[in-house]
mmCIF file of C-alpha atoms in Angstrom:
data_model
loop_
_atom_site.group_PDB
_atom_site.id
_atom_site.type_symbol
_atom_site.label_atom_id
_atom_site.label_comp_id
_atom_site.label_asym_id
_atom_site.label_seq_id
_atom_site.Cartn_x
_atom_site.Cartn_y
_atom_site.Cartn_z
ATOM 1 C CA MET A 123 -14.671 47.395 -65.743
ATOM 2 C CA GLN A 124 -12.289 50.352 -65.930
ATOM 3 C CA ARG A 125 -12.031 52.753 -63.003
ATOM 4 C CA THR A 126 -10.250 56.072 -63.297
ATOM 5 C CA LEU A 127 -9.198 57.980 -60.200
ATOM 6 C CA LYS A 128 -8.123 61.596 -60.511
ATOM 7 C CA LEU A 129 -5.764 63.105 -57.933
ATOM 8 C CA LEU A 130 -6.916 66.628 -57.204
ATOM 9 C CA ALA A 131 -4.666 69.625 -56.664
ATOM 10 C CA ALA A 132 -5.017 69.771 -52.894
ATOM 11 C CA LEU A 133 -4.827 65.976 -52.472
ATOM 12 C CA VAL A 134 -7.222 66.378 -49.584
ATOM 13 C CA ALA A 135 -10.275 66.706 -51.766
ATOM 14 C CA HIS A 136 -12.581 63.797 -52.482
ATOM 15 C CA VAL A 137 -11.817 61.214 -55.129
ATOM 16 C CA LEU A 138 -13.517 61.493 -58.506
ATOM 17 C CA MET A 139 -14.079 58.240 -60.326
ATOM 18 C CA THR A 140 -15.436 57.557 -63.783
ATOM 19 C CA SER A 141 -16.318 54.256 -65.326
ATOM 20 C CA GLN A 142 -15.357 53.113 -68.796
ATOM 21 C CA SER A 143 -16.519 49.577 -69.559
ATOM 22 C CA ALA A 144 -14.209 49.125 -72.575
ATOM 23 C CA ASN A 145 -11.089 48.367 -70.509
ATOM 24 C CA ALA A 146 -10.354 46.622 -67.239
ATOM 25 C CA GLY A 147 -8.228 47.842 -64.368
ATOM 26 C CA LEU A 148 -7.738 50.719 -61.981
ATOM 27 C CA THR A 149 -6.366 53.832 -63.665
ATOM 28 C CA ILE A 150 -5.215 56.783 -61.576
ATOM 29 C CA CYS A 151 -4.668 60.187 -63.155
ATOM 30 C CA ASN A 152 -2.694 63.128 -61.807
ATOM 31 C CA GLU A 153 -4.634 66.336 -62.336
ATOM 32 C CA THR A 154 -2.285 68.408 -60.197
ATOM 33 C CA ASP A 155 0.531 70.643 -61.374
ATOM 34 C CA VAL A 156 3.274 68.534 -59.727
ATOM 35 C CA LYS A 157 4.640 65.034 -60.149
ATOM 36 C CA GLN A 158 3.014 62.566 -57.739
ATOM 37 C CA SER A 159 4.339 59.280 -56.399
ATOM 38 C CA LEU A 160 1.563 56.738 -55.944
ATOM 39 C CA ALA A 161 1.253 53.663 -53.753
ATOM 40 C CA ILE A 162 -1.741 51.338 -53.598
ATOM 41 C CA GLY A 163 -3.107 48.807 -51.138
ATOM 42 C CA TYR A 164 -5.546 45.969 -51.716
ATOM 43 C CA LYS A 165 -6.757 42.590 -50.469
ATOM 44 C CA ASP A 166 -5.203 39.561 -52.194
ATOM 45 C CA GLY A 167 -6.895 36.425 -50.898
ATOM 46 C CA ALA A 168 -6.355 36.425 -47.149
ATOM 47 C CA ASP A 169 -3.499 38.950 -47.289
ATOM 48 C CA TRP A 170 -3.344 42.720 -47.481
ATOM 49 C CA VAL A 171 -0.775 43.919 -50.007
ATOM 50 C CA SER A 172 0.771 47.338 -50.554
ATOM 51 C CA GLU A 173 2.758 48.331 -53.635
ATOM 52 C CA GLY A 174 4.504 51.454 -54.820
ATOM 53 C CA TRP A 175 5.781 53.729 -56.198
ATOM 54 C CA TRP A 176 4.401 54.775 -59.571
ATOM 55 C CA ASN A 177 5.580 58.231 -60.621
ATOM 56 C CA VAL A 178 2.770 60.101 -62.341
ATOM 57 C CA ASP A 179 3.563 63.335 -64.146
ATOM 58 C CA PRO A 180 1.030 66.192 -64.206
ATOM 59 C CA GLY A 181 -1.777 65.448 -66.669
ATOM 60 C CA LYS A 182 -0.750 61.788 -67.020
ATOM 61 C CA CYS A 183 -2.289 58.511 -65.837
ATOM 62 C CA THR A 184 -1.050 55.116 -64.681
ATOM 63 C CA THR A 185 -2.781 51.750 -64.276
ATOM 64 C CA PRO A 186 -1.406 50.123 -61.111
ATOM 65 C CA VAL A 187 -4.008 47.327 -61.224
ATOM 66 C CA ALA A 188 -4.555 45.766 -64.649
ATOM 67 C CA GLY A 189 -7.289 43.282 -65.520
ATOM 68 C CA ASP A 190 -10.596 42.790 -63.809
ATOM 69 C CA LEU A 191 -10.808 44.334 -60.361
ATOM 70 C CA LYS A 192 -11.193 41.614 -57.737
ATOM 71 C CA SER A 193 -12.222 43.879 -54.881
ATOM 72 C CA ARG A 194 -14.666 46.708 -54.432
ATOM 73 C CA TYR A 195 -12.218 48.704 -52.336
ATOM 74 C CA TYR A 196 -8.661 49.722 -53.141
ATOM 75 C CA TYR A 197 -6.516 52.179 -51.240
ATOM 76 C CA TYR A 198 -4.008 54.797 -52.346
ATOM 77 C CA ARG A 199 -1.367 57.170 -51.073
ATOM 78 C CA ALA A 200 0.002 60.015 -53.171
ATOM 79 C CA THR A 201 3.064 62.013 -52.243
ATOM 80 C CA ALA A 202 4.694 65.059 -53.776
ATOM 81 C CA VAL A 203 7.415 67.451 -52.701
ATOM 82 C CA GLY A 204 5.911 70.262 -50.644
ATOM 83 C CA ARG A 205 2.444 68.655 -50.472
ATOM 84 C CA ASP A 206 0.688 66.980 -47.559
ATOM 85 C CA PHE A 207 -1.443 63.877 -47.974
ATOM 86 C CA ALA A 208 -4.621 63.560 -45.914
ATOM 87 C CA GLY A 209 -4.960 59.874 -45.079
ATOM 88 C CA GLU A 210 -8.064 58.275 -43.628
ATOM 89 C CA ASN A 211 -6.493 56.332 -40.740
ATOM 90 C CA ILE A 212 -6.139 53.316 -43.039
ATOM 91 C CA VAL A 213 -2.563 52.109 -42.748
ATOM 92 C CA PHE A 214 -0.337 49.987 -44.915
ATOM 93 C CA CYS A 215 3.376 49.288 -44.825
ATOM 94 C CA THR A 216 5.573 51.268 -47.235
ATOM 95 C CA THR A 217 9.233 51.982 -47.945
ATOM 96 C CA PRO A 218 10.871 54.986 -49.620
ATOM 97 C CA ASN A 219 11.903 52.800 -52.581
ATOM 98 C CA ALA A 220 9.861 50.572 -54.913
ATOM 99 C CA PHE A 221 8.085 47.857 -52.935
ATOM 100 C CA THR A 222 5.559 45.057 -52.759
ATOM 101 C CA ILE A 223 4.742 44.166 -49.155
ATOM 102 C CA ARG A 224 2.420 41.402 -47.966
ATOM 103 C CA GLY A 225 0.724 42.173 -44.658
ATOM 104 C CA ASP A 226 -0.315 45.461 -43.084
ATOM 105 C CA GLU A 227 0.624 44.836 -39.463
ATOM 106 C CA ASN A 228 3.800 45.351 -37.447
ATOM 107 C CA CYS A 229 5.322 47.473 -40.198
ATOM 108 C CA GLY A 230 8.050 48.962 -38.012
ATOM 109 C CA GLU A 231 9.027 45.596 -36.546
ATOM 110 C CA ARG A 232 9.445 44.265 -40.085
ATOM 111 C CA GLY A 233 11.624 47.211 -41.161
ATOM 112 C CA PHE A 234 8.917 49.167 -43.017
ATOM 113 C CA ASP A 235 7.243 52.546 -42.564
ATOM 114 C CA THR A 236 3.591 52.813 -41.538
ATOM 115 C CA SER A 237 1.711 55.176 -43.884
ATOM 116 C CA GLU A 238 -1.875 56.380 -44.098
ATOM 117 C CA PHE A 239 -3.915 55.693 -47.235
ATOM 118 C CA ARG A 240 -7.329 56.739 -48.564
ATOM 119 C CA LYS A 241 -10.114 54.432 -49.709
ATOM 120 C CA ILE A 242 -11.275 54.085 -53.326
ATOM 121 C CA ASP A 243 -14.772 52.633 -53.706
ATOM 122 C CA THR A 244 -14.941 51.100 -57.174
ATOM 123 C CA GLY A 245 -18.660 50.427 -56.628
#
């Protein structure tokens, strides 16, 4: 099942999702007027994983999770120059550069940043 998430201009607004059964994966679209950098978080077996950054130009989409979605919930963080991101007190480890990090605890002790994410309910 395909899920499309649209990043809204204020990035504090709610997430809009549409379903398209023809394709599988989680597709996130940037409907703002600025380039966004996207990170995602998800459960992989017993581990929490965070990955980033996908650069998404205005009006474009990216598919950070291909194939069938294995979880109901995924998490995202979107950043852009001059824009604030309203997280939901859901934290994952991140770095300023491209990353894949297993585990969501003790980020600072492991040399990572702690960043807030928002929940995506793929229903």
